[in-house]
Structures are given as structure tokens and as C-alpha cells.
Coordinates of C-alpha atoms (C1' of nucleotides) in Angstrom, one line a residue:
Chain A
X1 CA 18.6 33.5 -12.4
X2 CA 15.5 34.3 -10.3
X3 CA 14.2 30.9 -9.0
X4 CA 10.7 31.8 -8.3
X5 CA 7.6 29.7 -7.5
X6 CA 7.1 26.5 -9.1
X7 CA 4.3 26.0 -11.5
X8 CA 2.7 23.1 -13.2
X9 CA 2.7 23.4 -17.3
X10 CA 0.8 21.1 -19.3
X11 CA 1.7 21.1 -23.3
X12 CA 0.1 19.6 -26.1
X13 CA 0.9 19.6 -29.2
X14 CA -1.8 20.8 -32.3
X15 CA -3.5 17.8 -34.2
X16 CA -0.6 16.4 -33.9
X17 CA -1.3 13.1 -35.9
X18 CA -2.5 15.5 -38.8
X19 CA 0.8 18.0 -38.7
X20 CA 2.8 14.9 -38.3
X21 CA 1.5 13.4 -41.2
X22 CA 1.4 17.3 -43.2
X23 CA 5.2 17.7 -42.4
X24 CA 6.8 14.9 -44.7
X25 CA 3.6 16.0 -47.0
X26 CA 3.9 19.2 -47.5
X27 CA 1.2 19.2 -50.2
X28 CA -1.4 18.2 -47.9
X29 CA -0.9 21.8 -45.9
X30 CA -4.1 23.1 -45.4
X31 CA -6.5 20.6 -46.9
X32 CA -8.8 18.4 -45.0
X33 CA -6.7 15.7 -43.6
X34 CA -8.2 12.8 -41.8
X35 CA -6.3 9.6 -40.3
X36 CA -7.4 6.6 -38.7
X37 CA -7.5 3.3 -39.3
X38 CA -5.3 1.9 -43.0
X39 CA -7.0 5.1 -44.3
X40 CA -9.8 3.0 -46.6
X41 CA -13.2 4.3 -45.2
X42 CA -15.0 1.2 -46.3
X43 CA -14.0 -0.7 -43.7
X44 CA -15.1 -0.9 -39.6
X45 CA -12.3 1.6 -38.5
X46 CA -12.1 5.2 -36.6
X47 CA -11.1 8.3 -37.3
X48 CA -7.9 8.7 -34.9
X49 CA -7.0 12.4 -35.7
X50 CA -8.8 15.0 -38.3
X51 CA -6.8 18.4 -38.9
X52 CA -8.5 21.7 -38.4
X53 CA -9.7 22.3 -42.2
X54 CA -11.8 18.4 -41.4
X55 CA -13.0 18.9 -38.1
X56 CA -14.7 22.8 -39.8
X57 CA -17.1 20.0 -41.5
X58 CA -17.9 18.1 -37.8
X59 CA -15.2 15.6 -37.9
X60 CA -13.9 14.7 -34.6
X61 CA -12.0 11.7 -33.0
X62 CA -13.4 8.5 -32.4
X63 CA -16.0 9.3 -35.2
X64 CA -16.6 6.0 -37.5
X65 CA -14.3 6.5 -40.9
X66 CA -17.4 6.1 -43.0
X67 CA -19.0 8.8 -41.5
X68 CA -16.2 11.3 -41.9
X69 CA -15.4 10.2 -45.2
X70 CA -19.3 10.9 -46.2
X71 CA -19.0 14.4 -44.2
X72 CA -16.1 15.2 -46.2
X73 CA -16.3 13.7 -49.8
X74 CA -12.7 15.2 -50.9
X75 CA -10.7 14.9 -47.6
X76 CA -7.5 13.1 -48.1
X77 CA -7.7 9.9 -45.5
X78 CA -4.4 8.3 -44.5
X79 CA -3.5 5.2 -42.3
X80 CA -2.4 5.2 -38.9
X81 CA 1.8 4.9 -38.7
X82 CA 2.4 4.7 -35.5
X83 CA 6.4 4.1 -35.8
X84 CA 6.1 7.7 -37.1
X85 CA 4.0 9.1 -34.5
X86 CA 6.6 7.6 -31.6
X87 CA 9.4 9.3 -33.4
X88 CA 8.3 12.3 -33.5
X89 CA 6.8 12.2 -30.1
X90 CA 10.1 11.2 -29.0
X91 CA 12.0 14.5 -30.1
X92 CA 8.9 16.3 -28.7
X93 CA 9.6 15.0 -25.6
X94 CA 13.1 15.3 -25.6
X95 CA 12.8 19.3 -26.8
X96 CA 11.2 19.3 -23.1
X97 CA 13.3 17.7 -20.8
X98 CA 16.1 19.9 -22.3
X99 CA 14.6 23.1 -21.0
X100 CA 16.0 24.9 -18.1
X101 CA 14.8 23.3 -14.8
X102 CA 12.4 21.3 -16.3
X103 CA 10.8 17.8 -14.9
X104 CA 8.6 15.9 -17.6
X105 CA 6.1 13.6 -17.2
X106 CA 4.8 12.0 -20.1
X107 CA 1.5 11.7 -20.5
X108 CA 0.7 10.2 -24.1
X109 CA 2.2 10.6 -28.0
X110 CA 1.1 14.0 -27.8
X111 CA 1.1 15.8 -24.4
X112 CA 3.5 16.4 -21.3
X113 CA 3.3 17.9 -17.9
X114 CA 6.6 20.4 -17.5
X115 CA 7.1 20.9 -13.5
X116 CA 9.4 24.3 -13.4
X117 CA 10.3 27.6 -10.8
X118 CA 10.4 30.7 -12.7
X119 CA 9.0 34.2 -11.9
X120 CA 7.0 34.5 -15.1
X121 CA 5.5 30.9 -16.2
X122 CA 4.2 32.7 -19.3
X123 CA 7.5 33.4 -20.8
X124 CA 8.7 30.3 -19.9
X125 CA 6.1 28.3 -21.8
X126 CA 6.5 30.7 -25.1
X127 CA 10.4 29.9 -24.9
X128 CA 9.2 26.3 -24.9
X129 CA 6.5 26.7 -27.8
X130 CA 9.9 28.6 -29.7
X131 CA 12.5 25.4 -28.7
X132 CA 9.8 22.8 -29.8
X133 CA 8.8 24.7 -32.8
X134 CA 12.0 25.4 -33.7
X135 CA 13.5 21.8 -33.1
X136 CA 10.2 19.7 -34.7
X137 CA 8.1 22.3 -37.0
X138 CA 5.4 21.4 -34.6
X139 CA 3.1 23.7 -33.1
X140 CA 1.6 23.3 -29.1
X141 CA -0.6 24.8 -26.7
X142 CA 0.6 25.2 -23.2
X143 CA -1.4 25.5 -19.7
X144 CA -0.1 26.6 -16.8
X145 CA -1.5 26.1 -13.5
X146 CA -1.2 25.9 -9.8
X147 CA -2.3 22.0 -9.6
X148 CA -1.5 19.4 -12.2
X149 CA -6.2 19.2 -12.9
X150 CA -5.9 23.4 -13.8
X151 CA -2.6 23.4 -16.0
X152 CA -4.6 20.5 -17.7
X153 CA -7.9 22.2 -18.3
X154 CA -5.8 25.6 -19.1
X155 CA -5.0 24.3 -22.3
X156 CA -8.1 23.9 -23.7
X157 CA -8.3 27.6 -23.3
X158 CA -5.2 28.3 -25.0
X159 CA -5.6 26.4 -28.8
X160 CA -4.1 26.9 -30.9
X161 CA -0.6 27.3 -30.2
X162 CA -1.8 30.0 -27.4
X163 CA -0.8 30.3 -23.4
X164 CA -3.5 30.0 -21.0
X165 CA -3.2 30.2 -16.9
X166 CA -5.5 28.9 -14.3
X167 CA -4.9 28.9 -10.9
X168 CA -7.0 29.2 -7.6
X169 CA -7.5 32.7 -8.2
X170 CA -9.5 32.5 -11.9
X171 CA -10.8 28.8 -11.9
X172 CA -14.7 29.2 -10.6
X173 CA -14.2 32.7 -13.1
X174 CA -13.2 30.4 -15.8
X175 CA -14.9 27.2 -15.1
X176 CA -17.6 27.8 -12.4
X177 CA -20.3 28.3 -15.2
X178 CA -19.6 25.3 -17.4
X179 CA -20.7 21.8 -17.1
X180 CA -19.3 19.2 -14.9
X181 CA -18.1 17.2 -18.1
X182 CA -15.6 19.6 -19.2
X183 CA -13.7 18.4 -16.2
X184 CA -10.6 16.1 -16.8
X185 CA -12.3 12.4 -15.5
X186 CA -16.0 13.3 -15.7
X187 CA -17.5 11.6 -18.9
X188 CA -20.7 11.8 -20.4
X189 CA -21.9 9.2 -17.9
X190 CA -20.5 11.0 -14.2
X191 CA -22.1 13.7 -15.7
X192 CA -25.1 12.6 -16.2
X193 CA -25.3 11.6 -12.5
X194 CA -24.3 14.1 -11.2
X195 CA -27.3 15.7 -12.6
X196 CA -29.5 13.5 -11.5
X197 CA -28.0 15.2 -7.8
X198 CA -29.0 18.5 -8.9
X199 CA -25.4 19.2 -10.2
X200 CA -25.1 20.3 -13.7
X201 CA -21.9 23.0 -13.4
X202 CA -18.3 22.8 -11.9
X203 CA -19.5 25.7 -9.3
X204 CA -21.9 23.5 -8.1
X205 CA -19.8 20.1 -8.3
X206 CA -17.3 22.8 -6.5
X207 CA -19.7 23.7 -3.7
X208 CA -21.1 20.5 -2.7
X209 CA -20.3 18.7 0.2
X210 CA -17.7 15.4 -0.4
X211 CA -19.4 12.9 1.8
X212 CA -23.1 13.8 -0.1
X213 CA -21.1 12.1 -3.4
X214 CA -20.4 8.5 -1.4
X215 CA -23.9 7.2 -1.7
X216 CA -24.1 7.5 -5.8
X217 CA -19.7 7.1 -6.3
X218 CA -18.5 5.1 -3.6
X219 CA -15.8 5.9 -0.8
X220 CA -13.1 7.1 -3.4
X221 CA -14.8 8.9 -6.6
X222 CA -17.3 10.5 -4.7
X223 CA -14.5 12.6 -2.8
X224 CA -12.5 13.1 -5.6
X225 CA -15.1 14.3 -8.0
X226 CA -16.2 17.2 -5.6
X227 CA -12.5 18.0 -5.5
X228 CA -12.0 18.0 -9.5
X229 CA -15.0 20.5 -9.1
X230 CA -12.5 22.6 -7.0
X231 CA -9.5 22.2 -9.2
X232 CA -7.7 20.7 -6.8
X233 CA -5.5 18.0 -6.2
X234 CA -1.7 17.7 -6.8
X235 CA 0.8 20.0 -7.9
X236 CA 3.8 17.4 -8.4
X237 CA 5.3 16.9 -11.9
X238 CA 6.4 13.2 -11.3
X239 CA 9.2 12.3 -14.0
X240 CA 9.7 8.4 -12.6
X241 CA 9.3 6.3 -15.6
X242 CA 6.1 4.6 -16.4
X243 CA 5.8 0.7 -16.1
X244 CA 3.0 -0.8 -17.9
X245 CA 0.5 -3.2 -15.7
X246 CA 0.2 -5.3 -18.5
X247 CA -0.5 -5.2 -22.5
X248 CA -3.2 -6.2 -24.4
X249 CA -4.4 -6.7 -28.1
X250 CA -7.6 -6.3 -29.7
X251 CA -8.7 -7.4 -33.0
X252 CA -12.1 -6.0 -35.0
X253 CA -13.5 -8.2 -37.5
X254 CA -14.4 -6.9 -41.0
X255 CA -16.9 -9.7 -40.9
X256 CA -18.9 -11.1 -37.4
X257 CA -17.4 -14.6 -36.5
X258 CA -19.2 -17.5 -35.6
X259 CA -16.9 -20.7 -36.3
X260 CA -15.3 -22.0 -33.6
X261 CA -12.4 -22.7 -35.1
X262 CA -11.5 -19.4 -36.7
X263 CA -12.7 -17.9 -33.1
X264 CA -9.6 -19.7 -31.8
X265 CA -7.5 -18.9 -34.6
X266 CA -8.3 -15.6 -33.8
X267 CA -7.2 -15.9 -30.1
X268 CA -4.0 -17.6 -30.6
X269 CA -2.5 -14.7 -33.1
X270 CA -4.0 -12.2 -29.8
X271 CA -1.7 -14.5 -27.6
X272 CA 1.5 -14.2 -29.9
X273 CA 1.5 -10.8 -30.2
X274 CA 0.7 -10.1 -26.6
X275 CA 3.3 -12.4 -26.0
X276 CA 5.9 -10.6 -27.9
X277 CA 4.9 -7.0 -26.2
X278 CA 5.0 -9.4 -22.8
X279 CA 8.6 -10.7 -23.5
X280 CA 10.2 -7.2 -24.7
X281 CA 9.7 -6.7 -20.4
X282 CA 10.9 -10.0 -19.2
X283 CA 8.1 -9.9 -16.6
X284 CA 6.2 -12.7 -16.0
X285 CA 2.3 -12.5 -16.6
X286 CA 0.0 -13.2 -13.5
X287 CA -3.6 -12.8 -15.1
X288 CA -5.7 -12.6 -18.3
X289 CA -9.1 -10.8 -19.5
X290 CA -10.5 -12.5 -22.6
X291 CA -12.6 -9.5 -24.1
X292 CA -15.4 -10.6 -26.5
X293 CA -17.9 -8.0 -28.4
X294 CA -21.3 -10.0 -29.5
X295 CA -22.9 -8.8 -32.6
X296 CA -24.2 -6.1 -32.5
X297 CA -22.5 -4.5 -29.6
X298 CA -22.5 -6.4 -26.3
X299 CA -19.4 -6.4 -24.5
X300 CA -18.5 -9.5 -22.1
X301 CA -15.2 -9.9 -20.4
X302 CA -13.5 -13.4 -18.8
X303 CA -10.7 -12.6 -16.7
X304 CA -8.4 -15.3 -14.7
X305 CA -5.9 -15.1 -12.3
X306 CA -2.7 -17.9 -13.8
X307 CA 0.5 -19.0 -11.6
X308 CA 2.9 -16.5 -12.4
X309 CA 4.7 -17.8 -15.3
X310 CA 7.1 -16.4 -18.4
X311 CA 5.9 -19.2 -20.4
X312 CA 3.8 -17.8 -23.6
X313 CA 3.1 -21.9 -24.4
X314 CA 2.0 -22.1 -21.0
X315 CA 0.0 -18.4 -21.1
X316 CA -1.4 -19.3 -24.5
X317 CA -2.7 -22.8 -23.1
X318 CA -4.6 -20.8 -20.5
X319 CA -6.0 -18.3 -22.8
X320 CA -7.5 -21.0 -24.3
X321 CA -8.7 -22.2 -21.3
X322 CA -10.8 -18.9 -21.3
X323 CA -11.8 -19.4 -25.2
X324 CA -14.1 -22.0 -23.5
X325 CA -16.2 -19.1 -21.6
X326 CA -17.7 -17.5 -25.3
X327 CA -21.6 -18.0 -25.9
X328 CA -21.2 -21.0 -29.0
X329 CA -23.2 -20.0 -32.0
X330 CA -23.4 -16.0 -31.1
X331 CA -21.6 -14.0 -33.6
X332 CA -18.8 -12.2 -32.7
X333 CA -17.2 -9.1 -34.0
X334 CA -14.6 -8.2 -31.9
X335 CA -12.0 -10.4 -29.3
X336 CA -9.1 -8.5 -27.4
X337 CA -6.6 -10.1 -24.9
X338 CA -5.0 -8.5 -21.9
X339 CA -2.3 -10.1 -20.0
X340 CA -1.2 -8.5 -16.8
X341 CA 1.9 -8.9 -15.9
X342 CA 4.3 -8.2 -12.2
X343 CA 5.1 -4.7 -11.2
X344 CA 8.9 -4.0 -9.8
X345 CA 8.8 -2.5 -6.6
X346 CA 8.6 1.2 -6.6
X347 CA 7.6 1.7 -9.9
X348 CA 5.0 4.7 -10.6
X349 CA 1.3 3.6 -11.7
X350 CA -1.3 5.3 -13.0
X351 CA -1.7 7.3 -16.2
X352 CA -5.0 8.7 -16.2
X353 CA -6.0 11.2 -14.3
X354 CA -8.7 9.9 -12.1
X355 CA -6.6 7.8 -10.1
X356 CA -3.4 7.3 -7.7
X357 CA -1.3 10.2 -7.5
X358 CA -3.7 12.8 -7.4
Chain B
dT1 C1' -24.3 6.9 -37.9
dC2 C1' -22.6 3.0 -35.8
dT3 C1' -18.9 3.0 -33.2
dG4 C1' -10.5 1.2 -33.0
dG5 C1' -7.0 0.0 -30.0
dG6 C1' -4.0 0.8 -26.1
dG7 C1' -4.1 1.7 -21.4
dT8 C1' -5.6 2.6 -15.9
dC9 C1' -8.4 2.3 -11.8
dC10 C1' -12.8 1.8 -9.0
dT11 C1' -16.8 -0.8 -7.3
dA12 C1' -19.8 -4.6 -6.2
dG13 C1' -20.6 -9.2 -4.9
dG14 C1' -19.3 -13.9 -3.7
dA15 C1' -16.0 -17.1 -1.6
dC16 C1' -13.3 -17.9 2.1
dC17 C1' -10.8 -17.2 6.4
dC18 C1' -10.3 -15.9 11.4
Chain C
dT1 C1' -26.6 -24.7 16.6
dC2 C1' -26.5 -20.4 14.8
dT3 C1' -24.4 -16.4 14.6
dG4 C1' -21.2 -11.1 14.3
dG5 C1' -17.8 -8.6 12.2
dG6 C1' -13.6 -7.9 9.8
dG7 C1' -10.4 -8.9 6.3
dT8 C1' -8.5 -10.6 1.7
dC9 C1' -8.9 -12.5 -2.8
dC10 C1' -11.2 -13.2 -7.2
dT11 C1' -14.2 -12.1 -11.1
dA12 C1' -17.2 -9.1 -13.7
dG13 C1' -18.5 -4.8 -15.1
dG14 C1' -18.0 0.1 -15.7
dA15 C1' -15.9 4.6 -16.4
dC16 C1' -12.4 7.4 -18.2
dC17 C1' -8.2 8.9 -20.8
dC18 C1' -5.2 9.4 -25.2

DNA sequence: TCTGGGGTCCTAGGACCC
DNA sequence: TCTGGGGTCCTAGGACCC
């Protein structure tokens, strides 16, 4: 077999929450399906995936339930099951790693960088749309590209269940022309910016010169957001499995709290089940971030470094500790708690693209 | 229209040390 | 007595991703 060069795919699979959730329901195929939250659009939840037929009425992710459910009066709105999700993610994933040559590295439920030398990427990535297809009855998009930032971006180009390459050659062809925040890591607010310095498209974010970004990012992100303009960065598929810094819960409250005592009700049921993600690692926790939303939506955190400890009495009793930090008598509508725990030597960190590794 | 829950990493400023 | 300059650690806040 010809060995040729190696290339960088990036696959994803299509709405997959929704053709999750349509496969053990057959019924619901092609209909307006919407899930997010325990699927009852009266109360403060999100829409977490809407299938293609939903999003036609302006239904995205992240939108408020309510307002999808008023956007689309008959769509059929389900709960999030994440056990199912995980499963079928998991014989996604494995589809991958079983293809010739290949090097995954996960990136979340739904999407995979493939790392692989072949003479002809494209045929490669339809045998892999055939395997998973074939194996899960789930459809994906695949990009292929020359750095780990273009196979990425390709894919957007080739939904649904299409092939798309970018590489040095095509990407200001491709991308030059669009707007800095269809980069992978530029937001709404980079963006924004960014314009403020004159730089609305990737061309431009492409031409400018690094050390002009320090003054408005900062010694890091200024650098590496003229490079994202470029498409560059790194073209290594890193399969080392992923060890989480730490784990946190978050809790939404149908109604504002302002007594004390359920606030710390509230904080001790965080702590358990943090706890119990916590001691399914056996690491020890080393710090914690007590998040607190104030009605209507101010965000404070209170983070704390703790002596190392595997204790969750002794983590709990510090949590509470923090407790002490929330404004008395301000209603509050949402607490979270983070714990971060030790990392083992040589583990690989990072998830998101912004950061180390690339 | 009113915004979930799980993550990661960067930056700034103050405290402290040499 | 008052001061430079560099480093680390900690906390708070922000941005982004799925």
C-alpha cells in the first residue's frame, strides 16, 4: 500500500444528539426534533441539539427552550440522555481508531481528529463516512487539511455528510473574504476587537503583523490569533489520552434563591456529586471556584487554593468556607462548583483549541 | 428572548521574596 | 532610608469550545 503524505482529518458527525435520539425513534425521522434540557420548555433550560427540519424555523444551540418551543409550536422536544449519547459516541469513536493507519484524538461526544498517510485523503475519508455509517447508521462530515485549524474549519464546508479540503494552497481562496469569527477561537468578542484594529476578515487578521496584536491580547493571544488568521499551527494528531484538570457541577434554579440555608443546601449536594466525579480518579483535589450567578445575570466567582487532600469531608468543609464569600440577601439563580484536582506527570492538557499544543 | 452544563487556558493585579 | 528589577504564587475575571 502507497504510504503517502500525512494529512490531518477532522470528522463530525450530523446533529448527532438529534439522529441519535431519531435512530431508536424511528418515527421521529424527519420531523422537527429538538433536545435540551428534560425536554419540558417551561422551565429555565437550553436547547442542546435541534435536527435540520427545527433549525429551517431558526432554532439553533444554546437558544433558551422557551424560545424554540414558541418558534416551533409542533416540534417534538426530548430530554438530554447523556448515557446514550456516550454510547453511541463510543462506537463512533471506536469505528475510527479501527481504520487503516489511523491516530484519533477525541475531541468531544461528537467529533475526532483522524491523523493518516495516504495518497488520496479524499477516498480515505469516504471509506470512513462508509465504516461509520455502516457500523452506527450515523451520518458525518469530514475535513481534511494540512494543519489540525484547516481540517477543522474544512468541515464546515462539507455538511452534510460531504468532504471538504483546505490546505495552504486554497485557505485565503476559501476563507480570506470572511469574517475573523468564523475562525476556530475567535468569538463574538475577539472579533469585535479585532475590528476595533481595522480587522474585520481572516485576509486581513492573515496579513497583519503578530507583534501589532500584543498591545490589545497580550504576549500569547495576540500571536496566535494572527496565526489562526493564517491557518496555521500544528499538524499532529495527538492520541495520548485526555486527563481532566478538574470537574465541576452547576446547578440552575427554577426559582432565584435567597435563604441562606437552602443556599448551602444547595452547595453541599454540588460538593457530593463533585465529590463522586473527583473519587472515580483517585486524585486528590488542590483548589476550588465557588461560581454564583446574581439575579438577573451577574456572574461572581470565589476560587481557593486547599492543602492537597482526598478528603470530600475535608473538601466539602472548605467549600463552605467559600459559601461565606456570597452577597447575603441578593438573590441567586445559579451556583456551580469546580474542584481541581493533581495532574500525573506527562499527561496531555488542553482541549480547546486556543491553547497548548497548537 | 433571556440565556444549561461541562470543560480549558490566558491575563491582570496584588502579595511576597530575593 | 528609599529604592530597581525579576521571579513566583494566588485570586478574580474573561474568552472560547462542545
Amino acid at each position: 500500500m502507497a504510504v503517502g503524505e500525512p494529512w490531518v482529518l477532522h470528522v463530525d458527525l450530523d446533529q448527532f444528539i438529534a439522529a441519535v435520539e431519531v435512530l431508536r425513534r424511528p418515527e421521529l425521522a424527519g420531523k422537527a426534533v429538538i433536545v435540551g434540557g428534560r425536554g419540558d420548555p417551561t422551565e429555565r433550560a437550553v436547547v442542546s441539539t435541534a435536527s435540520y427540519e427545527a433549525r429551517a424555523y431558526g432554532v439553533g444551540s444554546g437558544m433558551p427552550l422557551r424560545i424554540a418551543a414558541r418558534k416551533v409550536p409542533d416540534a417534538i422536544i426530548l430530554p438530554v440522555d447523556h448515557e446514550a449519547y456516550m454510547e453511541a459516541s463510543e462506537k463512533v469513536m471506536a469505528v475510527l481508531r479501527s481504520q487503516p493507519g489511523a491516530t484519533v484524538q477525541v475531541l468531544g461526544w461528537d467529533e475526532a481528529f483522524v491523523g493518516v498517510q495516504t495518497p488520496d485523503p479524499e477516498a480515505y475519508a469516504r471509506q470512513l463516512q462508509q465504516a461509520v455509517l455502516a457500523e452506527t447508521r450515523l451520518h458525518c462530515s469530514v475535513g481534511i487539511g494540512d494543519t489540525l485549524l484547516r481540517a477543522k474549519v474544512a468541515t464546515t464546508f462539507g455538511k452534510p455528510a460531504g468532504v471538504f479540503r483546505l490546505t495552504a494552497d486554497n485557505w485565503l481562496d476559501v476563507m480570506g473574504s470572511r469574517p475573523t469569527v468564523e475562525l476556530w477561537g475567535v468569538g463574538t468578542k475577539v472579533s469585535a476587537r479585532l475590528a476595533k484594529l481595522g480587522i474585520r476578515t481572516v485576509a486581513g487578521l492573515a496579513a497583519c503583523n503578530p507583534d501589532d496584536l500584543v498591545p490589545e491580547f497580550g504576549p500569547k493571544m495576540g500571536p496566535w490569533y494572527a496565526q489562526l488568521g493564517r491557518g496555521d499551527g500544528s499538524r499532529t494528531v495527538d492520541d495520548t489520552p485526555w486527563v481532566a484538570r478538574g470537574h465541576s457541577r452547576e446547578t440552575t434554579f427554577q426559582r432565584d434563591l435567597t435563604d441562606p440555608q437552602q443556599i448551602e443546601d444547595a452547595v453541599r449536594d454540588l460538593a457530593a456529586h463533585v465529590m463522586d466525579d473527583v473519587a472515580a480518579e483517585g486524585r486528590p483535589v488542590i483548589g476550588l471556584t465557588l461560581k454564583v450567578r446574581y439575579a438577573p445575570f451577574l456572574t461572581r466567582t470565589y476560587a481557593r487554593k486547599i492543602p492537597e487532600t482526598p478528603d470530600p469531608a475535608e473538601v466539602l468543609a472548605r467549600a463552605l468556607d467559600l459559601v461565606a464569600k456570597i452577597e447575603p440577601g441578593r438573590p441567586v439563580r445559579l451556583l456551580g462548583l469546580r474542584a481541581e484536582m493533581t495532574m500525573p506527570e506527562g499527561s496531555r492538557q488542553g482541549h480547546t483549541p486556543t491553547r497548548s499544543g497548537w
